[in-house]
PDB file of C-alpha atoms in Angstrom:
ATOM      1  CA  MET M   1      54.092  57.527  99.573  1.00 40.00           C
ATOM      2  CA  GLU M   2      56.950  56.353 101.874  1.00 42.00           C
ATOM      3  CA  PHE M   3      59.461  53.745 101.050  1.00 40.00           C
ATOM      4  CA  PRO M   4      61.055  52.373 104.270  1.00 44.00           C
ATOM      5  CA  MET M   5      64.765  51.904 103.956  1.00 40.00           C
ATOM      6  CA  ARG M   6      64.556  48.289 104.579  1.00 42.00           C
ATOM      7  CA  HIS M   7      62.637  47.781 101.292  1.00 41.00           C
ATOM      8  CA  LEU M   8      65.596  49.463  99.220  1.00 39.00           C
ATOM      9  CA  PRO M   9      68.216  47.346  97.742  1.00 46.00           C
ATOM     10  CA  ARG M  10      71.492  47.245  99.629  1.00 44.00           C
ATOM     11  CA  ALA M  11      73.445  48.693  96.727  1.00 44.00           C
ATOM     12  CA  ALA M  12      70.952  51.625  96.418  1.00 41.00           C
ATOM     13  CA  VAL M  13      71.286  52.436 100.209  1.00 38.00           C
ATOM     14  CA  ARG M  14      75.165  52.543  99.812  1.00 45.00           C
ATOM     15  CA  ALA M  15      74.834  54.888  96.881  1.00 43.00           C
ATOM     16  CA  LEU M  16      72.466  57.191  98.696  1.00 38.00           C
ATOM     17  CA  PHE M  17      74.576  57.913 101.851  1.00 37.00           C
ATOM     18  CA  PRO M  18      77.534  59.898 100.132  1.00 44.00           C
ATOM     19  CA  ALA M  19      75.243  62.236  98.339  1.00 41.00           C
ATOM     20  CA  THR M  20      73.188  62.832 101.454  1.00 39.00           C
ATOM     21  CA  ILE M  21      76.193  63.630 103.613  1.00 33.00           C
ATOM     22  CA  ALA M  22      77.646  65.841 100.966  1.00 34.00           C
ATOM     23  CA  ALA M  23      74.424  67.835 100.858  1.00 36.00           C
ATOM     24  CA  VAL M  24      74.296  68.207 104.596  1.00 33.00           C
ATOM     25  CA  LEU M  25      77.931  69.471 104.716  1.00 34.00           C
ATOM     26  CA  VAL M  26      77.426  71.981 101.878  1.00 35.00           C
ATOM     27  CA  PHE M  27      74.014  73.417 103.156  1.00 34.00           C
ATOM     28  CA  GLY M  28      75.089  73.187 106.756  1.00 37.00           C
ATOM     29  CA  GLN M  29      78.274  75.239 106.421  1.00 41.00           C
ATOM     30  CA  TYR M  30      77.267  77.705 103.780  1.00 38.00           C
ATOM     31  CA  PRO M  31      73.543  78.691 104.163  1.00 43.00           C
ATOM     32  CA  ALA M  32      71.842  79.729 100.970  1.00 42.00           C
ATOM     33  CA  GLY M  33      72.461  83.529 100.202  1.00 42.00           C
ATOM     34  CA  ALA M  34      75.654  83.866 102.331  1.00 44.00           C
ATOM     35  CA  ALA M  35      78.539  85.734 100.509  1.00 46.00           C
ATOM     36  CA  ASP M  36      82.238  85.966 101.018  1.00 51.00           C
ATOM     37  CA  ASP M  37      83.196  89.116 102.893  1.00 52.00           C
ATOM     38  CA  ASP M  38      85.989  89.711 100.268  1.00 54.00           C
ATOM     39  CA  ALA M  39      83.643  89.696  97.398  1.00 57.00           C
ATOM     40  CA  PRO M  40      83.343  93.230  95.947  1.00 57.00           C
ATOM     41  CA  LYS M  41      80.056  94.866  96.924  1.00 75.00           C
ATOM     42  CA  GLY M  42      78.906  98.299  97.909  1.00 85.00           C
ATOM     43  CA  PRO M  43      79.611 101.556  95.970  1.00 89.00           C
ATOM     44  CA  ALA M  44      82.486 101.918  93.551  1.00 91.00           C
ATOM     45  CA  VAL M  45      85.309 104.017  95.094  1.00 92.00           C
ATOM     46  CA  THR M  46      88.266 105.430  93.450  1.00 93.00           C
ATOM     47  CA  VAL M  47      91.515 104.419  95.315  1.00 94.00           C
ATOM     48  CA  LEU M  48      95.296 104.566  94.916  1.00 93.00           C
ATOM     49  CA  LYS M  49      98.382 102.869  96.606  1.00 94.00           C
ATOM     50  CA  VAL M  50     100.384 104.892  98.857  1.00 94.00           C
ATOM     51  CA  ALA M  51     103.936 105.516  97.542  1.00 93.00           C
ATOM     52  CA  LYS M  52     107.063 107.295  98.781  1.00 93.00           C
ATOM     53  CA  SER M  53     107.973 110.820  97.724  1.00 92.00           C
ATOM     54  CA  CYS M  54     110.363 113.638  98.919  1.00 92.00           C
ATOM     55  CA  PHE M  55     109.300 117.046  99.894  1.00 91.00           C
ATOM     56  CA  SER M  56     111.218 120.242  99.925  1.00 90.00           C
ATOM     57  CA  ASP M  57     110.741 122.460 103.024  1.00 91.00           C
ATOM     58  CA  ILE M  58     110.148 125.906 101.496  1.00 93.00           C
ATOM     59  CA  VAL M  59     110.300 129.250 103.305  1.00 95.00           C
ATOM     60  CA  GLU M  60     108.768 132.140 101.459  1.00 95.00           C
ATOM     61  CA  ALA M  61     110.194 135.772 101.611  1.00 96.00           C
ATOM     62  CA  THR M  62     108.644 138.810  99.902  1.00 95.00           C
ATOM     63  CA  GLY M  63     110.355 141.985  99.314  1.00 95.00           C
ATOM     64  CA  THR M  64     112.041 144.411  96.886  1.00 95.00           C
ATOM     65  CA  ILE M  65     115.155 144.387  94.600  1.00 95.00           C
ATOM     66  CA  ILE M  66     118.163 146.561  95.555  1.00 94.00           C
ATOM     67  CA  ALA M  67     121.622 146.892  94.229  1.00 94.00           C
ATOM     68  CA  ARG M  68     124.072 145.028  96.445  1.00 94.00           C
ATOM     69  CA  GLU M  69     126.755 147.749  95.540  1.00 95.00           C
ATOM     70  CA  GLU M  70     125.999 150.863  93.439  1.00 94.00           C
ATOM     71  CA  THR M  71     128.846 152.894  91.899  1.00 96.00           C
ATOM     72  CA  SER M  72     128.453 156.456  90.823  1.00 96.00           C
ATOM     73  CA  VAL M  73     130.271 157.657  87.726  1.00 96.00           C
ATOM     74  CA  ARG M  74     131.280 161.522  87.552  1.00 93.00           C
ATOM     75  CA  PRO M  75     134.171 163.440  86.032  1.00 93.00           C
ATOM     76  CA  GLU M  76     136.859 164.579  88.558  1.00 89.00           C
ATOM     77  CA  ARG M  77     136.735 168.077  87.274  1.00 88.00           C
ATOM     78  CA  PRO M  78     133.835 170.680  87.375  1.00 87.00           C
ATOM     79  CA  GLY M  79     132.208 172.592  84.482  1.00 84.00           C
ATOM     80  CA  LEU M  80     132.602 170.013  81.700  1.00 93.00           C
ATOM     81  CA  LYS M  81     130.127 169.703  78.848  1.00 94.00           C
ATOM     82  CA  VAL M  82     128.895 166.339  77.606  1.00 96.00           C
ATOM     83  CA  THR M  83     129.746 166.025  73.949  1.00 96.00           C
ATOM     84  CA  GLU M  84     129.034 162.287  73.193  1.00 97.00           C
ATOM     85  CA  VAL M  85     127.094 159.622  75.069  1.00 97.00           C
ATOM     86  CA  LEU M  86     128.237 155.967  74.366  1.00 97.00           C
ATOM     87  CA  ALA M  87     126.245 154.020  76.774  1.00 96.00           C
ATOM     88  CA  GLU M  88     122.562 153.915  78.060  1.00 94.00           C
ATOM     89  CA  ALA M  89     120.763 152.716  81.233  1.00 92.00           C
ATOM     90  CA  GLY M  90     120.149 149.000  81.168  1.00 89.00           C
ATOM     91  CA  GLU M  91     123.189 148.130  79.228  1.00 92.00           C
ATOM     92  CA  THR M  92     125.913 145.852  80.498  1.00 93.00           C
ATOM     93  CA  THR M  93     129.258 147.527  80.806  1.00 94.00           C
ATOM     94  CA  THR M  94     132.873 146.164  81.323  1.00 96.00           C
ATOM     95  CA  ALA M  95     135.502 147.863  83.591  1.00 97.00           C
ATOM     96  CA  GLY M  96     137.339 150.561  81.740  1.00 96.00           C
ATOM     97  CA  GLN M  97     134.639 150.919  79.073  1.00 97.00           C
ATOM     98  CA  VAL M  98     134.119 154.447  77.748  1.00 97.00           C
ATOM     99  CA  LEU M  99     130.641 155.706  78.643  1.00 97.00           C
ATOM    100  CA  ALA M 100     130.778 159.394  77.596  1.00 97.00           C
ATOM    101  CA  ARG M 101     133.147 162.038  76.245  1.00 96.00           C
ATOM    102  CA  LEU M 102     133.211 165.556  77.891  1.00 96.00           C
ATOM    103  CA  ALA M 103     134.768 168.763  76.479  1.00 95.00           C
ATOM    104  CA  LEU M 104     137.497 170.396  78.499  1.00 91.00           C
ATOM    105  CA  PRO M 105     137.372 174.253  79.059  1.00 87.00           C
ATOM    106  CA  GLU M 106     141.067 174.600  77.672  1.00 85.00           C
ATOM    107  CA  GLY M 107     140.095 172.377  74.660  1.00 87.00           C
ATOM    108  CA  GLY M 108     140.354 168.691  74.217  1.00 90.00           C
ATOM    109  CA  THR M 109     138.241 165.834  75.383  1.00 93.00           C
ATOM    110  CA  LEU M 110     137.965 163.920  78.659  1.00 94.00           C
ATOM    111  CA  GLN M 111     136.679 160.289  78.550  1.00 95.00           C
ATOM    112  CA  VAL M 112     134.309 159.007  81.291  1.00 96.00           C
ATOM    113  CA  THR M 113     134.927 155.252  81.811  1.00 96.00           C
ATOM    114  CA  ALA M 114     133.306 152.591  83.928  1.00 97.00           C
ATOM    115  CA  PRO M 115     135.176 151.911  87.166  1.00 96.00           C
ATOM    116  CA  VAL M 116     133.659 148.485  87.545  1.00 96.00           C
ATOM    117  CA  ALA M 117     131.841 145.905  85.333  1.00 95.00           C
ATOM    118  CA  GLY M 118     128.096 145.637  85.837  1.00 94.00           C
ATOM    119  CA  VAL M 119     124.752 146.978  84.723  1.00 93.00           C
ATOM    120  CA  ILE M 120     124.064 150.586  84.048  1.00 94.00           C
ATOM    121  CA  ALA M 121     121.209 151.342  86.365  1.00 92.00           C
ATOM    122  CA  THR M 122     120.632 155.019  85.621  1.00 93.00           C
ATOM    123  CA  SER M 123     122.054 157.731  83.327  1.00 95.00           C
ATOM    124  CA  THR M 124     121.680 161.479  83.273  1.00 95.00           C
ATOM    125  CA  ALA M 125     124.186 161.902  80.521  1.00 95.00           C
ATOM    126  CA  GLN M 126     122.719 164.132  77.714  1.00 95.00           C
ATOM    127  CA  ILE M 127     124.740 165.968  75.100  1.00 96.00           C
ATOM    128  CA  GLY M 128     125.214 169.720  76.016  1.00 94.00           C
ATOM    129  CA  ASN M 129     124.669 169.063  79.731  1.00 93.00           C
ATOM    130  CA  LEU M 130     127.229 170.189  82.166  1.00 92.00           C
ATOM    131  CA  ALA M 131     128.858 167.595  84.460  1.00 92.00           C
ATOM    132  CA  SER M 132     131.127 168.046  87.485  1.00 90.00           C
ATOM    133  CA  ALA M 133     132.633 166.015  90.389  1.00 89.00           C
ATOM    134  CA  LYS M 134     130.030 167.228  92.836  1.00 88.00           C
ATOM    135  CA  GLY M 135     126.971 167.338  90.652  1.00 86.00           C
ATOM    136  CA  GLU M 136     124.557 164.565  89.716  1.00 91.00           C
ATOM    137  CA  ALA M 137     126.129 161.382  88.741  1.00 95.00           C
ATOM    138  CA  LEU M 138     126.325 160.785  84.968  1.00 96.00           C
ATOM    139  CA  PHE M 139     125.936 157.070  85.489  1.00 97.00           C
ATOM    140  CA  THR M 140     125.137 154.625  88.239  1.00 96.00           C
ATOM    141  CA  ILE M 141     126.273 151.078  87.868  1.00 96.00           C
ATOM    142  CA  VAL M 142     125.103 148.004  89.733  1.00 94.00           C
ATOM    143  CA  ALA M 143     128.675 146.570  90.512  1.00 94.00           C
ATOM    144  CA  ARG M 144     129.258 143.092  89.091  1.00 93.00           C
ATOM    145  CA  SER M 145     125.503 142.808  88.189  1.00 92.00           C
ATOM    146  CA  GLU M 146     124.895 141.695  91.785  1.00 94.00           C
ATOM    147  CA  TYR M 147     121.503 142.341  93.381  1.00 95.00           C
ATOM    148  CA  ASP M 148     119.776 141.526  96.650  1.00 96.00           C
ATOM    149  CA  LEU M 149     116.119 140.696  97.276  1.00 96.00           C
ATOM    150  CA  VAL M 150     115.522 142.186 100.823  1.00 96.00           C
ATOM    151  CA  GLY M 151     112.604 140.188 102.005  1.00 96.00           C
ATOM    152  CA  LEU M 152     110.546 139.693 105.073  1.00 96.00           C
ATOM    153  CA  VAL M 153     109.999 136.212 106.565  1.00 96.00           C
ATOM    154  CA  ALA M 154     107.645 135.100 109.338  1.00 93.00           C
ATOM    155  CA  THR M 155     109.194 134.909 112.735  1.00 92.00           C
ATOM    156  CA  THR M 156     108.225 131.232 113.025  1.00 91.00           C
ATOM    157  CA  ASP M 157     110.347 130.488 109.867  1.00 93.00           C
ATOM    158  CA  MET M 158     113.343 132.462 110.622  1.00 93.00           C
ATOM    159  CA  ARG M 159     114.993 129.707 112.658  1.00 92.00           C
ATOM    160  CA  LYS M 160     115.009 127.538 109.537  1.00 93.00           C
ATOM    161  CA  LEU M 161     117.110 129.956 107.632  1.00 95.00           C
ATOM    162  CA  ALA M 162     120.879 129.596 107.072  1.00 96.00           C
ATOM    163  CA  VAL M 163     123.466 131.373 104.904  1.00 96.00           C
ATOM    164  CA  ASN M 164     124.104 129.815 101.451  1.00 96.00           C
ATOM    165  CA  GLN M 165     120.692 128.062 101.257  1.00 96.00           C
ATOM    166  CA  GLN M 166     119.412 127.869  97.820  1.00 95.00           C
ATOM    167  CA  ALA M 167     116.478 129.995  96.568  1.00 96.00           C
ATOM    168  CA  THR M 168     114.427 130.660  93.518  1.00 95.00           C
ATOM    169  CA  VAL M 169     113.531 134.344  93.089  1.00 95.00           C
ATOM    170  CA  ARG M 170     110.579 135.426  91.125  1.00 93.00           C
ATOM    171  CA  ILE M 171     110.347 138.808  89.774  1.00 90.00           C
ATOM    172  CA  ALA M 172     107.663 140.130  87.551  1.00 81.00           C
ATOM    173  CA  GLY M 173     108.932 140.497  83.944  1.00 78.00           C
ATOM    174  CA  ALA M 174     112.284 138.766  84.659  1.00 81.00           C
ATOM    175  CA  GLY M 175     111.024 135.168  85.278  1.00 82.00           C
ATOM    176  CA  ASP M 176     112.680 132.946  87.847  1.00 89.00           C
ATOM    177  CA  ILE M 177     116.392 133.539  88.841  1.00 93.00           C
ATOM    178  CA  ASP M 178     118.571 131.415  91.050  1.00 94.00           C
ATOM    179  CA  GLY M 179     119.590 132.991  94.328  1.00 95.00           C
ATOM    180  CA  LYS M 180     121.228 132.168  97.669  1.00 96.00           C
ATOM    181  CA  VAL M 181     120.754 133.329 101.210  1.00 97.00           C
ATOM    182  CA  ARG M 182     123.506 135.951 101.722  1.00 96.00           C
ATOM    183  CA  ARG M 183     122.607 137.442 105.093  1.00 96.00           C
ATOM    184  CA  ILE M 184     119.958 136.909 107.751  1.00 96.00           C
ATOM    185  CA  GLY M 185     118.787 139.983 109.906  1.00 92.00           C
ATOM    186  CA  PRO M 186     119.453 139.852 113.567  1.00 92.00           C
ATOM    187  CA  THR M 187     116.135 141.412 114.736  1.00 90.00           C
ATOM    188  CA  VAL M 188     112.416 141.088 114.100  1.00 89.00           C
ATOM    189  CA  GLU M 189     110.075 143.954 113.465  1.00 88.00           C
ATOM    190  CA  PRO M 190     107.935 144.026 116.486  1.00 87.00           C
ATOM    191  CA  ASN M 191     104.752 145.407 114.753  1.00 88.00           C
ATOM    192  CA  ILE M 192     104.535 142.788 112.064  1.00 87.00           C
ATOM    193  CA  GLN M 193     106.503 140.018 113.648  1.00 90.00           C
ATOM    194  CA  GLN M 194     108.667 139.443 110.643  1.00 94.00           C
ATOM    195  CA  GLY M 195     112.429 139.256 110.019  1.00 95.00           C
ATOM    196  CA  MET M 196     114.609 140.338 107.244  1.00 95.00           C
ATOM    197  CA  VAL M 197     116.690 138.167 104.940  1.00 97.00           C
ATOM    198  CA  TYR M 198     119.034 139.180 101.990  1.00 97.00           C
ATOM    199  CA  ILE M 199     118.897 136.916  99.098  1.00 97.00           C
ATOM    200  CA  GLY M 200     121.817 137.396  96.694  1.00 96.00           C
ATOM    201  CA  ILE M 201     121.225 137.395  92.953  1.00 93.00           C
ATOM    202  CA  SER M 202     123.607 137.576  90.146  1.00 85.00           C
ATOM    203  CA  SER M 203     121.932 138.400  86.845  1.00 80.00           C
ATOM    204  CA  GLN M 204     123.001 139.759  83.499  1.00 74.00           C
ATOM    205  CA  LYS M 205     119.387 140.786  82.900  1.00 74.00           C
ATOM    206  CA  ARG M 206     118.602 144.317  83.863  1.00 75.00           C
ATOM    207  CA  LEU M 207     116.460 144.004  87.004  1.00 85.00           C
ATOM    208  CA  LEU M 208     114.474 147.073  87.965  1.00 87.00           C
ATOM    209  CA  LEU M 209     115.583 148.391  91.304  1.00 90.00           C
ATOM    210  CA  ASN M 210     112.794 148.590  93.932  1.00 91.00           C
ATOM    211  CA  ALA M 211     110.706 146.033  91.970  1.00 91.00           C
ATOM    212  CA  SER M 212     108.784 143.612  94.174  1.00 93.00           C
ATOM    213  CA  GLY M 213     109.898 140.066  94.166  1.00 94.00           C
ATOM    214  CA  ARG M 214     109.242 136.719  96.014  1.00 95.00           C
ATOM    215  CA  ALA M 215     111.912 134.184  97.021  1.00 96.00           C
ATOM    216  CA  LEU M 216     111.249 130.468  97.660  1.00 96.00           C
ATOM    217  CA  ILE M 217     114.063 129.244  99.942  1.00 96.00           C
ATOM    218  CA  LYS M 218     114.804 125.593 100.265  1.00 94.00           C
ATOM    219  CA  THR M 219     115.679 125.011 103.918  1.00 93.00           C
ATOM    220  CA  GLY M 220     115.489 121.225 103.937  1.00 90.00           C
ATOM    221  CA  GLN M 221     114.005 118.041 102.590  1.00 90.00           C
ATOM    222  CA  SER M 222     111.862 115.154 103.945  1.00 91.00           C
ATOM    223  CA  CYS M 223     111.176 111.756 102.419  1.00 92.00           C
ATOM    224  CA  ASN M 224     108.110 109.791 103.397  1.00 93.00           C
ATOM    225  CA  VAL M 225     104.975 108.280 101.983  1.00 94.00           C
ATOM    226  CA  ALA M 226     102.586 110.728 100.433  1.00 94.00           C
ATOM    227  CA  VAL M 227      98.890 110.966  99.583  1.00 94.00           C
ATOM    228  CA  PRO M 228      96.889 113.573  97.639  1.00 93.00           C
ATOM    229  CA  LEU M 229      95.429 116.374  99.686  1.00 94.00           C
ATOM    230  CA  THR M 230      92.019 115.146  98.676  1.00 93.00           C
ATOM    231  CA  SER M 231      92.529 111.865 100.664  1.00 93.00           C
ATOM    232  CA  VAL M 232      92.998 113.761 103.894  1.00 94.00           C
ATOM    233  CA  GLN M 233      90.114 114.779 106.251  1.00 91.00           C
ATOM    234  CA  TYR M 234      90.333 116.967 109.176  1.00 89.00           C
ATOM    235  CA  SER M 235      87.922 116.172 112.014  1.00 79.00           C
ATOM    236  CA  SER M 236      87.536 116.495 115.751  1.00 79.00           C
ATOM    237  CA  ALA M 237      89.383 113.127 116.069  1.00 75.00           C
ATOM    238  CA  GLY M 238      92.335 114.615 114.189  1.00 89.00           C
ATOM    239  CA  THR M 239      93.756 114.182 110.845  1.00 93.00           C
ATOM    240  CA  VAL M 240      92.580 110.935 109.156  1.00 93.00           C
ATOM    241  CA  VAL M 241      92.763 109.024 105.957  1.00 94.00           C
ATOM    242  CA  GLN M 242      90.281 106.339 104.801  1.00 93.00           C
ATOM    243  CA  VAL M 243      92.187 103.048 103.933  1.00 95.00           C
ATOM    244  CA  ILE M 244      90.576 100.143 102.141  1.00 94.00           C
ATOM    245  CA  ARG M 245      91.258  96.603 103.566  1.00 93.00           C
ATOM    246  CA  ARG M 246      89.323  93.386 102.531  1.00 93.00           C
ATOM    247  CA  ASN M 247      86.972  95.775 100.626  1.00 93.00           C
ATOM    248  CA  ARG M 248      85.881  97.740 103.614  1.00 93.00           C
ATOM    249  CA  VAL M 249      86.705 101.145 104.891  1.00 93.00           C
ATOM    250  CA  GLU M 250      89.054 101.704 107.835  1.00 93.00           C
ATOM    251  CA  THR M 251      89.673 105.181 109.214  1.00 91.00           C
ATOM    252  CA  LYS M 252      93.407 105.706 110.092  1.00 92.00           C
ATOM    253  CA  ARG M 253      94.626 108.626 112.155  1.00 93.00           C
ATOM    254  CA  VAL M 254      97.780 110.071 110.530  1.00 94.00           C
ATOM    255  CA  GLU M 255     100.602 112.666 111.193  1.00 93.00           C
ATOM    256  CA  ILE M 256     101.122 114.981 108.151  1.00 94.00           C
ATOM    257  CA  GLY M 257     103.993 117.036 107.219  1.00 91.00           C
ATOM    258  CA  LEU M 258     105.046 119.005 104.103  1.00 90.00           C
ATOM    259  CA  MET M 259     102.830 119.803 101.001  1.00 89.00           C
ATOM    260  CA  SER M 260     103.810 120.154  97.473  1.00 86.00           C
ATOM    261  CA  GLY M 261     102.043 119.994  94.049  1.00 84.00           C
ATOM    262  CA  GLY M 262      98.744 118.717  95.476  1.00 90.00           C
ATOM    263  CA  ASN M 263     100.298 115.843  97.644  1.00 93.00           C
ATOM    264  CA  ILE M 264     100.896 115.863 101.317  1.00 94.00           C
ATOM    265  CA  GLU M 265     103.517 113.994 103.454  1.00 94.00           C
ATOM    266  CA  VAL M 266     102.377 111.452 105.864  1.00 95.00           C
ATOM    267  CA  ARG M 267     105.007 110.986 108.639  1.00 93.00           C
ATOM    268  CA  ASP M 268     103.081 108.374 110.575  1.00 94.00           C
ATOM    269  CA  GLY M 269      99.963 106.237 110.308  1.00 92.00           C
ATOM    270  CA  LEU M 270     100.351 104.860 106.721  1.00 93.00           C
ATOM    271  CA  ASN M 271     102.697 102.369 105.117  1.00 93.00           C
ATOM    272  CA  GLU M 272     104.019 102.133 101.465  1.00 94.00           C
ATOM    273  CA  GLY M 273     101.470 100.076  99.421  1.00 93.00           C
ATOM    274  CA  ASP M 274      98.465 100.784 101.591  1.00 94.00           C
ATOM    275  CA  VAL M 275      95.247 101.465  99.597  1.00 95.00           C
ATOM    276  CA  VAL M 276      93.545 104.659 100.400  1.00 94.00           C
ATOM    277  CA  VAL M 277      90.402 106.509  99.095  1.00 94.00           C
ATOM    278  CA  ALA M 278      91.539 109.151  96.544  1.00 92.00           C
ATOM    279  CA  ARG M 279      88.808 111.573  97.511  1.00 91.00           C
ATOM    280  CA  ALA M 280      87.739 110.903 101.142  1.00 84.00           C
ATOM    281  CA  GLY M 281      84.193 111.998 102.101  1.00 79.00           C
ATOM    282  CA  ALA M 282      81.752 111.988 104.923  1.00 76.00           C
ATOM    283  CA  LEU M 283      79.529 109.476 102.993  1.00 85.00           C
ATOM    284  CA  LEU M 284      82.026 106.653 103.644  1.00 88.00           C
ATOM    285  CA  ARG M 285      82.003 105.355 107.270  1.00 88.00           C
ATOM    286  CA  GLU M 286      84.185 102.895 109.268  1.00 89.00           C
ATOM    287  CA  GLY M 287      83.405  99.290 108.201  1.00 90.00           C
ATOM    288  CA  ASP M 288      81.427 100.259 104.993  1.00 91.00           C
ATOM    289  CA  PRO M 289      81.763  97.698 102.152  1.00 93.00           C
ATOM    290  CA  VAL M 290      83.054  99.137  98.873  1.00 91.00           C
ATOM    291  CA  ARG M 291      84.166  98.153  95.309  1.00 92.00           C
ATOM    292  CA  PRO M 292      87.757  99.640  94.993  1.00 92.00           C
ATOM    293  CA  VAL M 293      88.626 100.892  91.599  1.00 91.00           C
ATOM    294  CA  MET M 294      92.373 101.943  91.132  1.00 90.00           C
ATOM    295  CA  ALA M 295      92.729 105.682  89.949  1.00 81.00           C
ATOM    296  CA  ALA M 296      94.589 104.685  86.797  1.00 73.00           C
ATOM    297  CA  GLU M 297      91.694 102.463  85.777  1.00 60.00           C
ATOM    298  CA  ALA M 298      89.112 105.030  86.694  1.00 56.00           C
ATOM    299  CA  ALA M 299      90.820 107.704  84.430  1.00 55.00           C
ATOM    300  CA  LYS M 300      90.465 105.358  81.350  1.00 54.00           C
TER     301      LYS M 300
END
């Protein structure tokens, strides 16, 4: 049943118009079922904020341990018999320390002393054995306890090396020892395309000569924003990272640099504070809606 407008009281007509206009505005501008693009939707994705970090440029060298200077200890006279041994291989000695005593043919005793301080590398001294100036050395001493790791480095990394660069030398059974680049070889082995570097080590520990070791040489440092390795994808389009903006996926091409501890330096393409997908994958595509969850919250 219709009620023509003219039959309504004037007050009722005035009251009806504002409500009608409001309804038109609301339903005209925001149709039923429409949602704000910023509202969280789509799958939950673990994300994190990009932060700055510093990376060390490390060059690796592998090789063997040698004595930088090895001193042989013998008596000056021939035909002497060892009567007492006062030092053993592996012991640290001081300059002038008595290492052994020998019996002289005419009677009396000759003392054999260490000409330098260091670590006794080898010893053949045994009571009753003969010793002479031209025979086998009674003792060999690593002078001043100084060793070298003689290592090989890839040709592409040789240009990064410089004398006095700091290094960490890792030797099985001896742990990590501080070292320093002492000398850089002038040539490259043509068959293996590797160059030689000498890493100086000073250690009061007894290091086994000819033992294998590895040196991590710090050749420089770079500070930039960083992301986990899992955030980076390698594709035909280049190296990319998935960034979240307004709850949607954006694929950003990046230039990467150094790596350390599961993170990688990003030299171009990202800014500090950008939100990236912690574990990027092919299931997420450009423009996909997602519900970002910060990594710290996801771990709870």
